[in-house]
C-alpha cells in the first residue's frame, strides 16, 4: 500500500504551527488586557498588592521567625510602608515646591540672555516667561472644566491605594496558606506544575523588586551625596525622586536626573549644572555596568530592548501605573516560561537523546 505523502513539507508545517500558537497567545493577551482595563479598579490594587507582598515578604518572614504573630507582623510591615512612602512623597513634593520659583527665575534669566544676543526673538521669549501667569489665566476656564473629572481620578486613586494596602496585609498574613489554596483549586494532575510555576513567578518578582529597591537606594544615596557636594538645594528631595523613579527602568532615571540637573541650573548656574549632569551620568553608568550585573544576576534577566517595549506597552495601556507594573509582570512571565522549559523541554528531548 502506498504511503500517504503530506501536502506541505515539514518546515512549512512547523512554521504554520508556530504561527497558530503565536496568534492564539496574542488573542489571549489582547483579551486579558481588555479585561484588565475594564476592571482596572479591582485588578490594579491586586497587582500592586502582589508587588508589595513580593517586596515586603522577607521582612514579614523575619518578624514571624522572631516570634511576632503573623497578623501583628503584617500590620507592622504595612505601617512601615506607609511611613516610608509617605515620608518620601512629602520630601519630594516639598523640595520641588521650594525650588519651583528658582527654576522659573532661571528660565526668565535665560530668556533675557537670549534677548540680549538675538534681539526680538529673545524678547518674545522673555515676554512669554514674564507673562506666564496671564497665559495660564486665559486657559483657566478650560482647566476648570476638568476639575470634577480630576477629583474623581484622585478619589479613585486613593481608593485603589487603600485597597492595595489592605490586600498587602491579608496576602502577608495568609501567605503560608497560598500553596494549599492553589493546589486545591488546580485541575487534577496539574497541581505540582501550577505550584512550581507560581513559585518561579514569585521568585522572579521578589528578585526584581529587591534588586531594584537596592539599586534605587544606592543610586539615590550617590546622587544625593553628589548634589550635597555641589551645594544644590533640595538634594534630599531630589534623591528621593531618584529612588522612586528607579522603579521605572531607564525612563524613570532619565526624568529624575533631568529634574536634578534643572534644579542645579536654576540655583547654581550652568557650570554646576554640568557637574550635576556628570554625577547623574556616572551613577547611571555604575548602575548599568556594575550594580545591575552584581545585584540582579540571580534573577530573571531581560534585554534592554524587551524592557523598553514592555514599558511602552504598559504606558499605552495604563499610563505611569502601567510603566510601573509592566516590567515586574514581564519578569514573572519570564519565570513561568523558564519553569515550563525546564519541565517540558527536558521531557521532549529525552526520547531524541535515547534514539
C-alpha positions as a LaTeX table, in Angstrom:
\begin{tabular}{lrrr}
\hline
Residue & $x$ (\AA) & $y$ (\AA) & $z$ (\AA) \\
\hline
Unk1 & 0.00 & 0.00 & 0.00 \\
Unk2 & 1.41 & 3.39 & $-0.99$ \\
Unk3 & 2.33 & 5.68 & 1.92 \\
Unk4 & 0.49 & 8.96 & 2.21 \\
Unk5 & 2.62 & 11.93 & 1.16 \\
Unk6 & 1.95 & 15.19 & 3.12 \\
Unk7 & 0.94 & 18.18 & 1.02 \\
Unk8 & 3.30 & 20.53 & 2.87 \\
Unk9 & 6.92 & 19.90 & 3.82 \\
Unk10 & 7.85 & 19.56 & 7.49 \\
Unk11 & 9.44 & 23.05 & 7.88 \\
Unk12 & 6.32 & 24.72 & 6.50 \\
Unk13 & 4.06 & 22.74 & 8.83 \\
Unk14 & 6.21 & 23.67 & 11.81 \\
Unk15 & 6.14 & 27.32 & 10.80 \\
Unk16 & 2.35 & 27.18 & 10.47 \\
Unk17 & 2.07 & 25.56 & 13.90 \\
Unk18 & 4.16 & 28.29 & 15.50 \\
Unk19 & 2.08 & 30.96 & 13.76 \\
Unk20 & $-1.09$ & 29.40 & 15.12 \\
Unk21 & 0.38 & 29.32 & 18.63 \\
Unk22 & 1.51 & 32.95 & 18.40 \\
Unk23 & $-1.90$ & 34.08 & 17.12 \\
Unk24 & $-3.60$ & 32.21 & 19.96 \\
Unk25 & $-1.28$ & 33.77 & 22.53 \\
Unk26 & $-1.78$ & 37.23 & 21.02 \\
Unk27 & $-5.55$ & 36.79 & 21.23 \\
Unk28 & $-5.39$ & 35.66 & 24.84 \\
Unk29 & $-3.10$ & 38.56 & 25.77 \\
Unk30 & $-5.36$ & 41.07 & 24.00 \\
Unk31 & $-8.49$ & 39.79 & 25.73 \\
Unk32 & $-6.64$ & 39.78 & 29.05 \\
Unk33 & $-5.53$ & 43.39 & 28.58 \\
Unk34 & $-9.04$ & 44.49 & 27.66 \\
Unk35 & $-10.42$ & 42.80 & 30.78 \\
Unk36 & $-7.76$ & 44.41 & 32.94 \\
Unk37 & $-8.58$ & 47.85 & 31.53 \\
Unk38 & $-12.30$ & 47.26 & 32.01 \\
Unk39 & $-11.90$ & 46.11 & 35.62 \\
Unk40 & $-8.82$ & 48.19 & 36.45 \\
Unk41 & $-10.30$ & 49.45 & 39.73 \\
Unk42 & $-10.22$ & 45.91 & 41.08 \\
Unk43 & $-7.26$ & 44.49 & 39.14 \\
Unk44 & $-4.71$ & 47.27 & 39.76 \\
Unk45 & $-4.89$ & 47.05 & 43.59 \\
Unk46 & $-4.39$ & 43.28 & 43.36 \\
Unk47 & $-1.31$ & 43.71 & 41.14 \\
Unk48 & 0.11 & 46.44 & 43.38 \\
Unk49 & $-0.55$ & 44.26 & 46.42 \\
Unk50 & 1.28 & 41.34 & 44.83 \\
Unk51 & 4.30 & 43.56 & 44.12 \\
Unk52 & 4.19 & 44.92 & 47.65 \\
Unk53 & 3.93 & 41.41 & 49.07 \\
Unk54 & 6.90 & 40.27 & 47.00 \\
Unk55 & 8.96 & 43.22 & 48.24 \\
Unk56 & 7.91 & 43.02 & 51.89 \\
Unk57 & 7.77 & 39.24 & 52.20 \\
Unk58 & 11.33 & 38.88 & 53.60 \\
Unk59 & 10.67 & 41.48 & 56.32 \\
Unk60 & 7.41 & 39.78 & 57.29 \\
Unk61 & 9.08 & 36.37 & 57.42 \\
Unk62 & 11.84 & 37.70 & 59.67 \\
Unk63 & 9.30 & 39.15 & 62.08 \\
Unk64 & 7.41 & 35.85 & 62.15 \\
Unk65 & 10.64 & 33.92 & 62.81 \\
Unk66 & 11.37 & 36.33 & 65.66 \\
Unk67 & 8.14 & 35.19 & 67.35 \\
Unk68 & 5.80 & 38.00 & 66.27 \\
Unk69 & 2.26 & 36.76 & 65.42 \\
Unk70 & 1.53 & 36.74 & 61.70 \\
Unk71 & $-1.23$ & 39.35 & 61.91 \\
Unk72 & 0.87 & 41.70 & 64.04 \\
Unk73 & 3.87 & 41.23 & 61.75 \\
Unk74 & 1.75 & 42.02 & 58.69 \\
Unk75 & 0.34 & 45.12 & 60.39 \\
Unk76 & 3.79 & 46.39 & 61.41 \\
Unk77 & 5.06 & 45.84 & 57.87 \\
Unk78 & 2.19 & 47.84 & 56.37 \\
Unk79 & 2.69 & 50.66 & 58.87 \\
Unk80 & 6.37 & 50.81 & 57.97 \\
Unk81 & 5.48 & 51.01 & 54.28 \\
Unk82 & 3.03 & 53.87 & 54.85 \\
Unk83 & 5.64 & 55.77 & 56.88 \\
Unk84 & 8.43 & 55.30 & 54.33 \\
Unk85 & 6.31 & 56.02 & 51.23 \\
Unk86 & 4.53 & 58.97 & 52.83 \\
Unk87 & 7.82 & 60.47 & 54.00 \\
Unk88 & 9.40 & 60.05 & 50.57 \\
Unk89 & 6.44 & 61.68 & 48.81 \\
Unk90 & 6.45 & 64.57 & 51.27 \\
Unk91 & 10.19 & 65.18 & 50.82 \\
Unk92 & 9.92 & 65.09 & 47.02 \\
Unk93 & 6.93 & 67.43 & 46.84 \\
Unk94 & 8.37 & 69.87 & 49.39 \\
Unk95 & 11.71 & 70.00 & 47.60 \\
Unk96 & 10.14 & 70.58 & 44.20 \\
Unk97 & 7.87 & 73.30 & 45.56 \\
Unk98 & 10.79 & 75.07 & 47.23 \\
Unk99 & 12.84 & 75.06 & 44.03 \\
Unk100 & 9.98 & 75.79 & 41.61 \\
Unk101 & 10.41 & 79.57 & 41.83 \\
Unk102 & 14.14 & 79.22 & 41.24 \\
Unk103 & 13.53 & 77.17 & 38.10 \\
Unk104 & 11.13 & 79.83 & 36.75 \\
Unk105 & 13.63 & 82.57 & 37.59 \\
Unk106 & 16.37 & 80.67 & 35.79 \\
Unk107 & 14.19 & 80.35 & 32.70 \\
Unk108 & 13.47 & 84.08 & 32.75 \\
Unk109 & 17.18 & 84.85 & 33.11 \\
Unk110 & 17.94 & 82.55 & 30.18 \\
Unk111 & 15.29 & 84.34 & 28.11 \\
Unk112 & 16.84 & 87.71 & 28.91 \\
Unk113 & 20.25 & 86.41 & 27.84 \\
Unk114 & 18.79 & 85.25 & 24.54 \\
Unk115 & 17.13 & 88.64 & 24.03 \\
Unk116 & 20.46 & 90.42 & 24.52 \\
Unk117 & 22.11 & 88.31 & 21.82 \\
Unk118 & 19.26 & 87.77 & 19.35 \\
Unk119 & 17.03 & 90.78 & 19.77 \\
Unk120 & 13.33 & 90.42 & 19.04 \\
Unk121 & 13.24 & 86.64 & 19.17 \\
Unk122 & 14.70 & 86.65 & 22.67 \\
Unk123 & 12.38 & 89.47 & 23.72 \\
Unk124 & 9.39 & 87.34 & 22.80 \\
Unk125 & 10.76 & 84.53 & 24.96 \\
Unk126 & 11.25 & 86.95 & 27.82 \\
Unk127 & 7.71 & 88.23 & 27.42 \\
Unk128 & 6.40 & 84.68 & 27.40 \\
Unk129 & 8.23 & 83.85 & 30.63 \\
Unk130 & 7.20 & 87.11 & 32.33 \\
Unk131 & 3.52 & 86.71 & 31.44 \\
Unk132 & 3.23 & 83.05 & 32.39 \\
Unk133 & 0.51 & 83.76 & 34.95 \\
Unk134 & $-1.52$ & 85.73 & 32.44 \\
Unk135 & $-1.28$ & 82.94 & 29.89 \\
Unk136 & $-2.36$ & 80.39 & 32.49 \\
Unk137 & $-5.27$ & 82.63 & 33.45 \\
Unk138 & $-6.52$ & 82.70 & 29.85 \\
Unk139 & $-6.72$ & 78.95 & 29.85 \\
Unk140 & $-8.21$ & 78.80 & 33.33 \\
Unk141 & $-11.72$ & 78.20 & 32.03 \\
Unk142 & $-10.60$ & 75.17 & 30.08 \\
Unk143 & $-8.72$ & 73.79 & 33.06 \\
Unk144 & $-11.64$ & 74.42 & 35.41 \\
Unk145 & $-13.92$ & 72.30 & 33.24 \\
Unk146 & $-11.85$ & 69.26 & 34.17 \\
Unk147 & $-11.91$ & 69.81 & 37.93 \\
Unk148 & $-14.72$ & 67.33 & 38.52 \\
Unk149 & $-13.05$ & 64.60 & 36.48 \\
Unk150 & $-9.74$ & 65.35 & 38.21 \\
Unk151 & $-11.32$ & 64.99 & 41.64 \\
Unk152 & $-12.85$ & 61.71 & 40.50 \\
Unk153 & $-9.47$ & 60.40 & 39.36 \\
Unk154 & $-7.86$ & 61.40 & 42.66 \\
Unk155 & $-10.61$ & 59.72 & 44.64 \\
Unk156 & $-10.29$ & 56.56 & 42.57 \\
Unk157 & $-6.51$ & 56.52 & 43.05 \\
Unk158 & $-6.83$ & 56.95 & 46.81 \\
Unk159 & $-9.40$ & 54.15 & 46.98 \\
Unk160 & $-7.16$ & 51.81 & 44.97 \\
Unk161 & $-4.16$ & 52.66 & 47.17 \\
Unk162 & $-6.11$ & 51.90 & 50.36 \\
Unk163 & $-7.43$ & 48.65 & 48.88 \\
Unk164 & $-3.92$ & 47.65 & 47.78 \\
Unk165 & $-2.58$ & 48.29 & 51.29 \\
Unk166 & $-5.34$ & 46.17 & 52.84 \\
Unk167 & $-4.63$ & 43.39 & 50.33 \\
Unk168 & $-0.92$ & 43.52 & 51.19 \\
Unk169 & $-1.87$ & 42.94 & 54.84 \\
Unk170 & $-4.03$ & 39.92 & 54.01 \\
Unk171 & $-1.53$ & 38.50 & 51.49 \\
Unk172 & 1.27 & 38.70 & 54.04 \\
Unk173 & $-0.80$ & 37.28 & 56.86 \\
Unk174 & $-2.10$ & 34.34 & 54.83 \\
Unk175 & 0.96 & 33.73 & 52.66 \\
Unk176 & 1.54 & 30.35 & 54.33 \\
Unk177 & $-1.83$ & 29.15 & 53.01 \\
Unk178 & $-1.29$ & 30.25 & 49.39 \\
Unk179 & 0.26 & 26.98 & 48.18 \\
Unk180 & $-2.50$ & 24.85 & 49.68 \\
Unk181 & $-5.21$ & 27.09 & 48.21 \\
Unk182 & $-3.63$ & 26.95 & 44.76 \\
Unk183 & $-3.34$ & 23.16 & 44.87 \\
Unk184 & $-6.97$ & 22.80 & 45.95 \\
Unk185 & $-8.14$ & 24.91 & 43.01 \\
Unk186 & $-5.87$ & 23.23 & 40.43 \\
Unk187 & $-7.25$ & 20.72 & 37.90 \\
Unk188 & $-6.47$ & 17.09 & 38.59 \\
Unk189 & $-2.88$ & 16.19 & 37.79 \\
Unk190 & $-1.65$ & 19.79 & 37.34 \\
Unk191 & $-1.21$ & 20.88 & 40.96 \\
Unk192 & 2.56 & 20.31 & 41.03 \\
Unk193 & 3.10 & 22.15 & 37.77 \\
Unk194 & 0.95 & 25.13 & 38.75 \\
Unk195 & 2.60 & 25.40 & 42.15 \\
Unk196 & 6.06 & 25.28 & 40.57 \\
Unk197 & 5.07 & 27.96 & 38.05 \\
Unk198 & 3.64 & 30.17 & 40.79 \\
Unk199 & 6.75 & 29.79 & 42.94 \\
Unk200 & 9.04 & 30.57 & 40.00 \\
Unk201 & 6.99 & 33.66 & 39.09 \\
Unk202 & 7.01 & 34.82 & 42.71 \\
Unk203 & 10.78 & 34.33 & 42.97 \\
Unk204 & 11.27 & 36.34 & 39.78 \\
Unk205 & 9.14 & 39.22 & 41.05 \\
Unk206 & 10.76 & 39.10 & 44.51 \\
Unk207 & 14.22 & 39.16 & 42.96 \\
Unk208 & 13.29 & 42.02 & 40.66 \\
Unk209 & 11.71 & 44.09 & 43.43 \\
Unk210 & 14.52 & 43.52 & 45.94 \\
Unk211 & 17.21 & 44.15 & 43.33 \\
Unk212 & 15.50 & 47.27 & 42.02 \\
Unk213 & 14.98 & 48.61 & 45.54 \\
Unk214 & 18.63 & 48.10 & 46.47 \\
Unk215 & 19.83 & 49.65 & 43.21 \\
Unk216 & 17.42 & 52.57 & 43.67 \\
Unk217 & 18.71 & 53.13 & 47.20 \\
Unk218 & 22.34 & 53.15 & 46.05 \\
Unk219 & 21.54 & 55.49 & 43.14 \\
Unk220 & 19.63 & 57.86 & 45.41 \\
Unk221 & 22.40 & 57.96 & 48.02 \\
Unk222 & 25.15 & 58.58 & 45.45 \\
Unk223 & 23.23 & 61.29 & 43.60 \\
Unk224 & 22.19 & 62.94 & 46.88 \\
Unk225 & 25.81 & 62.95 & 48.03 \\
Unk226 & 26.92 & 64.47 & 44.73 \\
Unk227 & 24.24 & 67.18 & 44.89 \\
Unk228 & 25.19 & 67.98 & 48.50 \\
Unk229 & 28.82 & 68.39 & 47.48 \\
Unk230 & 27.71 & 70.71 & 44.67 \\
Unk231 & 25.50 & 72.60 & 47.17 \\
Unk232 & 22.35 & 72.07 & 45.10 \\
Unk233 & 19.18 & 72.93 & 47.07 \\
Unk234 & 16.68 & 70.19 & 47.81 \\
Unk235 & 19.28 & 67.44 & 47.44 \\
Unk236 & 17.39 & 65.10 & 49.78 \\
Unk237 & 14.14 & 65.55 & 47.88 \\
Unk238 & 15.86 & 65.04 & 44.54 \\
Unk239 & 17.47 & 61.87 & 45.90 \\
Unk240 & 14.04 & 60.63 & 46.97 \\
Unk241 & 12.75 & 61.39 & 43.48 \\
Unk242 & 15.61 & 59.33 & 42.01 \\
Unk243 & 14.69 & 56.46 & 44.34 \\
Unk244 & 11.04 & 56.48 & 43.25 \\
Unk245 & 11.90 & 56.89 & 39.57 \\
Unk246 & 14.22 & 53.89 & 39.61 \\
Unk247 & 11.20 & 51.57 & 39.68 \\
Unk248 & 10.55 & 52.60 & 36.07 \\
Unk249 & 13.73 & 51.38 & 34.33 \\
Unk250 & 15.57 & 53.83 & 32.04 \\
Unk251 & 12.71 & 56.34 & 31.71 \\
Unk252 & 12.41 & 57.00 & 35.46 \\
Unk253 & 16.14 & 57.54 & 35.82 \\
Unk254 & 16.11 & 59.94 & 32.85 \\
Unk255 & 13.26 & 62.05 & 34.24 \\
Unk256 & 14.56 & 62.21 & 37.81 \\
Unk257 & 18.07 & 63.02 & 36.58 \\
Unk258 & 16.74 & 65.76 & 34.32 \\
Unk259 & 14.90 & 67.34 & 37.27 \\
Unk260 & 18.09 & 67.28 & 39.35 \\
Unk261 & 20.09 & 68.96 & 36.59 \\
Unk262 & 17.35 & 71.56 & 36.07 \\
Unk263 & 17.31 & 72.45 & 39.76 \\
Unk264 & 21.12 & 72.76 & 39.72 \\
Unk265 & 20.87 & 75.05 & 36.70 \\
Unk266 & 18.26 & 77.21 & 38.40 \\
Unk267 & 20.20 & 77.76 & 41.61 \\
Unk268 & 23.88 & 77.25 & 40.86 \\
Unk269 & 24.33 & 78.11 & 37.21 \\
Unk270 & 25.46 & 76.40 & 34.05 \\
Unk271 & 28.80 & 75.03 & 35.29 \\
Unk272 & 27.34 & 73.37 & 38.39 \\
Unk273 & 24.52 & 72.00 & 36.23 \\
Unk274 & 27.15 & 70.33 & 34.03 \\
Unk275 & 28.76 & 68.83 & 37.11 \\
Unk276 & 25.34 & 67.60 & 38.27 \\
Unk277 & 24.80 & 66.06 & 34.85 \\
Unk278 & 28.16 & 64.34 & 35.16 \\
Unk279 & 27.17 & 62.93 & 38.56 \\
Unk280 & 23.88 & 61.60 & 37.18 \\
Unk281 & 25.56 & 60.02 & 34.15 \\
Unk282 & 28.32 & 58.48 & 36.28 \\
Unk283 & 25.75 & 56.89 & 38.59 \\
Unk284 & 23.80 & 55.54 & 35.63 \\
Unk285 & 26.96 & 54.03 & 34.14 \\
Unk286 & 27.78 & 52.46 & 37.51 \\
Unk287 & 24.26 & 51.05 & 37.69 \\
Unk288 & 24.28 & 49.60 & 34.18 \\
Unk289 & 27.76 & 48.04 & 34.26 \\
Unk290 & 28.26 & 47.13 & 37.94 \\
Unk291 & 25.11 & 47.19 & 40.06 \\
Unk292 & 22.72 & 45.52 & 37.64 \\
Unk293 & 25.01 & 42.53 & 36.85 \\
Unk294 & 26.02 & 42.05 & 40.51 \\
Unk295 & 22.70 & 42.53 & 42.30 \\
Unk296 & 20.26 & 41.06 & 39.80 \\
Unk297 & 22.47 & 38.30 & 38.43 \\
Unk298 & 20.35 & 35.63 & 40.16 \\
Unk299 & 17.00 & 36.95 & 38.95 \\
Unk300 & 15.34 & 36.98 & 35.55 \\
Unk301 & 17.49 & 38.96 & 33.12 \\
Unk302 & 15.73 & 40.83 & 30.32 \\
Unk303 & 17.32 & 42.54 & 27.36 \\
Unk304 & 17.02 & 46.37 & 27.46 \\
Unk305 & 15.04 & 46.27 & 24.20 \\
Unk306 & 12.48 & 43.96 & 25.85 \\
Unk307 & 12.29 & 46.29 & 28.85 \\
Unk308 & 11.71 & 49.37 & 26.68 \\
Unk309 & 9.00 & 47.67 & 24.61 \\
Unk310 & 7.35 & 46.44 & 27.81 \\
Unk311 & 7.39 & 49.91 & 29.35 \\
Unk312 & 5.93 & 51.42 & 26.17 \\
Unk313 & 3.16 & 48.83 & 26.10 \\
Unk314 & 2.40 & 49.41 & 29.77 \\
Unk315 & 2.25 & 53.17 & 29.24 \\
Unk316 & $-0.18$ & 52.76 & 26.34 \\
Unk317 & $-2.47$ & 50.61 & 28.49 \\
Unk318 & $-2.36$ & 52.31 & 31.90 \\
Unk319 & $-0.07$ & 55.34 & 31.76 \\
Unk320 & 2.50 & 55.76 & 34.53 \\
Unk321 & 0.96 & 52.93 & 36.53 \\
Unk322 & 1.31 & 50.66 & 33.52 \\
Unk323 & 5.00 & 51.55 & 33.23 \\
Unk324 & 5.46 & 50.68 & 36.90 \\
Unk325 & 3.72 & 47.31 & 36.63 \\
Unk326 & 4.93 & 46.24 & 33.18 \\
Unk327 & 8.48 & 45.15 & 34.00 \\
Unk328 & 7.81 & 43.04 & 37.14 \\
Unk329 & 4.87 & 41.33 & 35.43 \\
Unk330 & 7.09 & 40.57 & 32.45 \\
Unk331 & 9.71 & 39.20 & 34.85 \\
Unk332 & 7.04 & 36.90 & 36.29 \\
Unk333 & 6.10 & 35.76 & 32.78 \\
Unk334 & 9.75 & 35.04 & 32.01 \\
Unk335 & 9.97 & 33.00 & 35.20 \\
Unk336 & 6.93 & 30.93 & 34.18 \\
Unk337 & 8.41 & 30.33 & 30.73 \\
Unk338 & 11.67 & 29.18 & 32.27 \\
Unk339 & 9.81 & 26.75 & 34.53 \\
Unk340 & 7.85 & 25.33 & 31.58 \\
Unk341 & 11.03 & 24.92 & 29.55 \\
Unk342 & 12.76 & 23.21 & 32.45 \\
Unk343 & 9.85 & 20.80 & 32.88 \\
Unk344 & 8.67 & 20.03 & 29.37 \\
Unk345 & 11.84 & 20.80 & 27.43 \\
Unk346 & 13.75 & 18.00 & 29.11 \\
Unk347 & 10.84 & 15.60 & 28.67 \\
Unk348 & 10.64 & 16.42 & 24.96 \\
Unk349 & 14.39 & 15.99 & 24.45 \\
Unk350 & 14.80 & 12.69 & 26.31 \\
Unk351 & 13.35 & 10.41 & 23.55 \\
Unk352 & 15.64 & 12.03 & 20.98 \\
Unk353 & 18.64 & 11.50 & 23.17 \\
Unk354 & 17.83 & 7.84 & 23.61 \\
Unk355 & 17.35 & 7.10 & 19.90 \\
\hline
\end{tabular}
